[in-house]
Short mmCIF file of C-alpha atoms in Angstrom, two decimals:
data_model
loop_
_atom_site.label_atom_id
_atom_site.label_comp_id
_atom_site.label_asym_id
_atom_site.label_seq_id
_atom_site.Cartn_x
_atom_site.Cartn_y
_atom_site.Cartn_z
CA UNK A 1 8.98 -24.58 -1.51
CA UNK A 2 6.99 -23.20 1.39
CA UNK A 3 3.45 -22.53 0.53
CA UNK A 4 1.31 -20.16 2.57
CA UNK A 5 -2.28 -20.14 1.35
CA UNK A 6 -4.83 -17.50 2.21
CA UNK A 7 -8.40 -18.60 1.61
CA UNK A 8 -9.61 -15.48 -0.21
CA UNK A 9 -7.91 -13.05 -2.55
CA UNK A 10 -10.68 -10.51 -2.34
CA UNK A 11 -13.46 -10.01 0.20
CA UNK A 12 -16.21 -7.46 0.49
CA UNK A 13 -18.03 -7.26 3.81
CA UNK A 14 -20.51 -4.92 5.44
CA UNK A 15 -19.88 -2.84 8.56
CA UNK A 16 -20.65 -4.87 11.66
CA UNK A 17 -20.17 -8.26 10.05
CA UNK A 18 -17.97 -10.90 11.61
CA UNK A 19 -15.14 -11.72 9.22
CA UNK A 20 -12.83 -14.74 9.18
CA UNK A 21 -9.56 -14.72 7.25
CA UNK A 22 -7.95 -18.11 6.98
CA UNK A 23 -4.29 -18.97 6.45
CA UNK A 24 -2.68 -22.40 6.01
CA UNK A 25 0.99 -23.27 5.65
CA UNK A 26 2.39 -26.62 4.54
CA UNK A 27 5.93 -26.55 5.96
CA UNK A 28 5.36 -27.37 9.56
CA UNK A 29 6.42 -23.87 10.62
CA UNK A 30 6.09 -23.05 14.29
CA UNK A 31 5.57 -19.34 13.85
CA UNK A 32 2.64 -17.66 12.12
CA UNK A 33 1.83 -13.96 11.72
CA UNK A 34 -0.89 -11.66 10.55
CA UNK A 35 0.04 -8.26 9.09
CA UNK A 36 -1.96 -5.55 7.44
CA UNK A 37 -0.48 -3.46 4.67
CA UNK A 38 -1.60 0.10 3.97
CA UNK A 39 -0.06 2.65 1.58
CA UNK A 40 2.67 4.66 3.25
CA UNK A 41 2.53 2.61 6.46
CA UNK A 42 4.36 -0.53 5.42
CA UNK A 43 3.47 -3.80 7.10
CA UNK A 44 2.10 -3.65 10.60
CA UNK A 45 1.89 -6.71 12.87
CA UNK A 46 -1.56 -7.53 14.19
CA UNK A 47 -1.08 -10.83 15.97
CA UNK A 48 1.38 -13.71 15.96
CA UNK A 49 1.62 -17.23 17.27
CA UNK A 50 4.56 -19.43 18.24
CA UNK A 51 2.66 -22.63 18.83
CA UNK A 52 -0.73 -24.21 18.72
CA UNK A 53 -3.28 -22.46 20.92
CA UNK A 54 -0.74 -19.75 21.63
CA UNK A 55 -1.23 -16.13 20.54
CA UNK A 56 0.44 -12.79 21.22
CA UNK A 57 -0.62 -9.26 20.39
CA UNK A 58 1.36 -7.37 17.82
CA UNK A 59 1.47 -3.63 17.33
CA UNK A 60 -2.16 -3.08 16.26
CA UNK A 61 -4.37 -5.81 17.76
CA UNK A 62 -7.43 -3.65 18.48
CA UNK A 63 -10.52 -4.88 16.73
CA UNK A 64 -8.99 -8.27 15.87
CA UNK A 65 -8.60 -11.69 17.41
CA UNK A 66 -6.93 -14.87 16.23
CA UNK A 67 -7.23 -18.61 16.54
CA UNK A 68 -4.63 -21.33 16.15
CA UNK A 69 -6.20 -24.71 16.84
CA UNK A 70 -3.85 -26.59 14.52
CA UNK A 71 -0.19 -25.95 13.77
CA UNK A 72 -0.74 -25.33 10.09
CA UNK A 73 -3.69 -22.96 10.37
CA UNK A 74 -3.90 -19.44 11.71
CA UNK A 75 -7.12 -17.52 11.51
CA UNK A 76 -7.71 -13.79 11.84
CA UNK A 77 -11.12 -12.68 13.09
CA UNK A 78 -12.69 -9.30 12.80
CA UNK A 79 -15.44 -9.45 15.44
CA UNK A 80 -17.36 -6.51 14.00
CA UNK A 81 -15.85 -5.17 10.81
CA UNK A 82 -15.43 -1.41 10.42
CA UNK A 83 -14.51 0.71 7.41
CA UNK A 84 -11.10 1.50 8.85
CA UNK A 85 -10.29 -2.21 8.62
CA UNK A 86 -10.37 -2.00 4.82
CA UNK A 87 -6.89 -3.10 3.94
CA UNK A 88 -4.62 -5.77 2.49
CA UNK A 89 -4.10 -8.59 5.01
CA UNK A 90 -0.98 -10.73 4.76
CA UNK A 91 -0.33 -13.97 6.55
CA UNK A 92 3.22 -15.22 7.06
CA UNK A 93 5.01 -18.17 8.62
CA UNK A 94 8.55 -19.00 9.65
CA UNK A 95 10.58 -21.67 11.39
CA UNK A 96 10.91 -21.52 15.14
CA UNK A 97 14.62 -20.85 14.90
CA UNK A 98 15.84 -17.32 15.52
CA UNK A 99 15.60 -14.84 12.68
CA UNK A 100 14.41 -17.27 10.05
CA UNK A 101 12.84 -15.41 7.12
CA UNK A 102 9.13 -14.90 6.77
CA UNK A 103 7.18 -16.61 4.02
CA UNK A 104 4.09 -14.66 3.00
CA UNK A 105 0.78 -15.68 1.50
CA UNK A 106 -0.67 -13.84 -1.49
CA UNK A 107 -2.76 -11.58 0.68
CA UNK A 108 -6.46 -10.91 1.13
CA UNK A 109 -7.78 -7.53 0.07
CA UNK A 110 -10.69 -6.80 2.39
CA UNK A 111 -13.13 -4.01 1.69
CA UNK A 112 -15.58 -3.08 4.39
CA UNK A 113 -18.52 -0.99 3.16
CA UNK B 1 8.81 1.61 20.56
CA UNK B 2 11.14 0.82 17.77
CA UNK B 3 10.66 2.72 14.52
CA UNK B 4 12.17 1.90 11.16
CA UNK B 5 12.14 4.69 8.62
CA UNK B 6 12.79 4.06 4.96
CA UNK B 7 13.55 6.63 2.24
CA UNK B 8 12.64 7.56 -0.33
CA UNK B 9 9.02 6.45 -0.44
CA UNK B 10 9.00 6.47 -4.22
CA UNK B 11 11.76 6.38 -6.81
CA UNK B 12 11.40 6.60 -10.57
CA UNK B 13 14.49 5.81 -12.55
CA UNK B 14 15.40 5.39 -16.21
CA UNK B 15 16.26 1.80 -17.08
CA UNK B 16 19.99 1.36 -16.64
CA UNK B 17 20.31 3.93 -13.88
CA UNK B 18 21.25 2.97 -10.34
CA UNK B 19 18.87 2.95 -7.39
CA UNK B 20 19.38 3.11 -3.63
CA UNK B 21 16.95 2.85 -0.73
CA UNK B 22 17.94 3.66 2.86
CA UNK B 23 16.67 2.26 6.10
CA UNK B 24 17.14 3.89 9.52
CA UNK B 25 16.20 2.49 12.90
CA UNK B 26 15.58 4.43 16.09
CA UNK B 27 17.27 1.64 18.03
CA UNK B 28 20.23 -0.71 17.52
CA UNK B 29 19.28 -3.80 15.55
CA UNK B 30 20.44 -7.36 16.03
CA UNK B 31 19.91 -7.98 12.34
CA UNK B 32 18.06 -6.62 9.31
CA UNK B 33 16.17 -8.40 6.55
CA UNK B 34 15.20 -7.12 3.09
CA UNK B 35 12.10 -8.11 1.16
CA UNK B 36 10.84 -7.35 -2.32
CA UNK B 37 7.17 -7.12 -3.27
CA UNK B 38 6.32 -7.13 -6.99
CA UNK B 39 3.17 -5.22 -8.05
CA UNK B 40 0.17 -7.30 -7.09
CA UNK B 41 2.36 -9.80 -5.24
CA UNK B 42 3.46 -10.54 -1.73
CA UNK B 43 6.77 -9.73 0.01
CA UNK B 44 9.56 -12.17 -0.80
CA UNK B 45 12.64 -12.51 1.37
CA UNK B 46 15.88 -11.34 -0.26
CA UNK B 47 18.60 -11.37 2.36
CA UNK B 48 19.53 -11.00 6.01
CA UNK B 49 22.45 -9.00 7.44
CA UNK B 50 23.75 -9.70 10.92
CA UNK B 51 27.24 -8.29 11.43
CA UNK B 52 28.21 -4.67 11.91
CA UNK B 53 29.46 -3.21 8.62
CA UNK B 54 28.43 -6.31 6.70
CA UNK B 55 28.12 -6.06 2.92
CA UNK B 56 26.45 -8.75 0.81
CA UNK B 57 25.85 -8.92 -2.90
CA UNK B 58 23.28 -10.69 -5.03
CA UNK B 59 24.15 -10.03 -8.69
CA UNK B 60 23.31 -6.36 -9.22
CA UNK B 61 22.00 -5.86 -5.65
CA UNK B 62 24.32 -4.72 -2.86
CA UNK B 63 23.13 -4.74 0.74
CA UNK B 64 24.97 -2.96 3.53
CA UNK B 65 24.51 -2.93 7.32
CA UNK B 66 25.86 0.13 9.11
CA UNK B 67 28.70 0.02 11.59
CA UNK B 68 26.36 1.06 14.43
CA UNK B 69 23.75 -1.48 13.29
CA UNK B 70 21.07 1.24 13.08
CA UNK B 71 20.94 1.69 9.34
CA UNK B 72 21.07 -0.28 6.17
CA UNK B 73 20.93 0.30 2.44
CA UNK B 74 20.06 -1.57 -0.72
CA UNK B 75 21.72 -0.47 -3.94
CA UNK B 76 20.79 -1.78 -7.37
CA UNK B 77 23.26 -1.20 -10.20
CA UNK B 78 21.97 -0.69 -13.73
CA UNK B 79 18.29 -1.24 -13.04
CA UNK B 80 16.19 -3.46 -15.24
CA UNK B 81 12.42 -3.64 -15.66
CA UNK B 82 12.40 -6.81 -13.57
CA UNK B 83 13.52 -4.73 -10.60
CA UNK B 84 10.15 -2.97 -10.41
CA UNK B 85 8.47 -3.36 -7.03
CA UNK B 86 8.48 -2.20 -3.46
CA UNK B 87 11.50 -2.91 -1.33
CA UNK B 88 11.07 -3.29 2.42
CA UNK B 89 13.66 -3.45 5.16
CA UNK B 90 12.72 -5.21 8.41
CA UNK B 91 14.73 -4.77 11.53
CA UNK B 92 14.96 -7.12 14.48
CA UNK B 93 15.52 -5.17 17.65
CA UNK B 94 16.66 -8.05 19.78
CA UNK B 95 17.38 -11.67 19.26
CA UNK B 96 14.26 -13.06 20.86
CA UNK B 97 12.51 -14.02 17.70
CA UNK B 98 10.55 -12.69 14.78
CA UNK B 99 7.89 -11.01 16.89
CA UNK B 100 10.09 -7.96 17.15
CA UNK B 101 10.61 -7.67 13.39
CA UNK B 102 9.63 -4.12 12.46
CA UNK B 103 9.08 -3.32 8.81
CA UNK B 104 10.03 -0.06 7.19
CA UNK B 105 7.47 1.84 5.12
CA UNK B 106 8.98 0.61 1.87
CA UNK B 107 10.38 2.21 -1.27
CA UNK B 108 8.42 1.76 -4.44
CA UNK B 109 10.66 1.56 -7.49
CA UNK B 110 9.33 2.24 -10.96
CA UNK B 111 11.44 1.95 -14.11
CA UNK B 112 11.04 4.14 -17.16
CA UNK B 113 12.00 1.95 -20.15
#
């Protein structure tokens, strides 16, 4: 079974702090994604990556950056956290083949105060 | 950009009743995926539909892809308490890869025992 592990289940940070959300997958997947989930808005894509050191902006990249130094690890960075970034963050991975399904981690619920 | 609307947002049904959620895209889709998220859990892939007019079944769940490939539905027959959760459709606008996968807003299903 694919396992996608997010380092924290819950995080509480202060406005202005730099926040790192870590995600690791163990199935040698090429593709990795970061989504945020908010009530009534579904899942919105923040950033994605098709390969090591490669990154592409999703639909809502403002205020975020990412890092993919190793194939199995994809990090989401909030350079200066703000209260409107309070949300559930979901990491996902998939094979590089077309249309392969996404495998999600358990999510990190981030609260910015 | 592509928009995927999903209705209803919430559905409460008596156990044993049927349930349907509908997904509509503003653009023609190359394929559509369905995911289920249990309360407190993460989205889990259910199925993918690719062909125009395609119908697939998984036990009590029936998935349909519209003839114009712009809409889809998920129908659950005789709901059970294990069906509780939020159901998301996710449409792929073109066949270039998962970066164009757009999630619907989800339908949260609750069951009255």
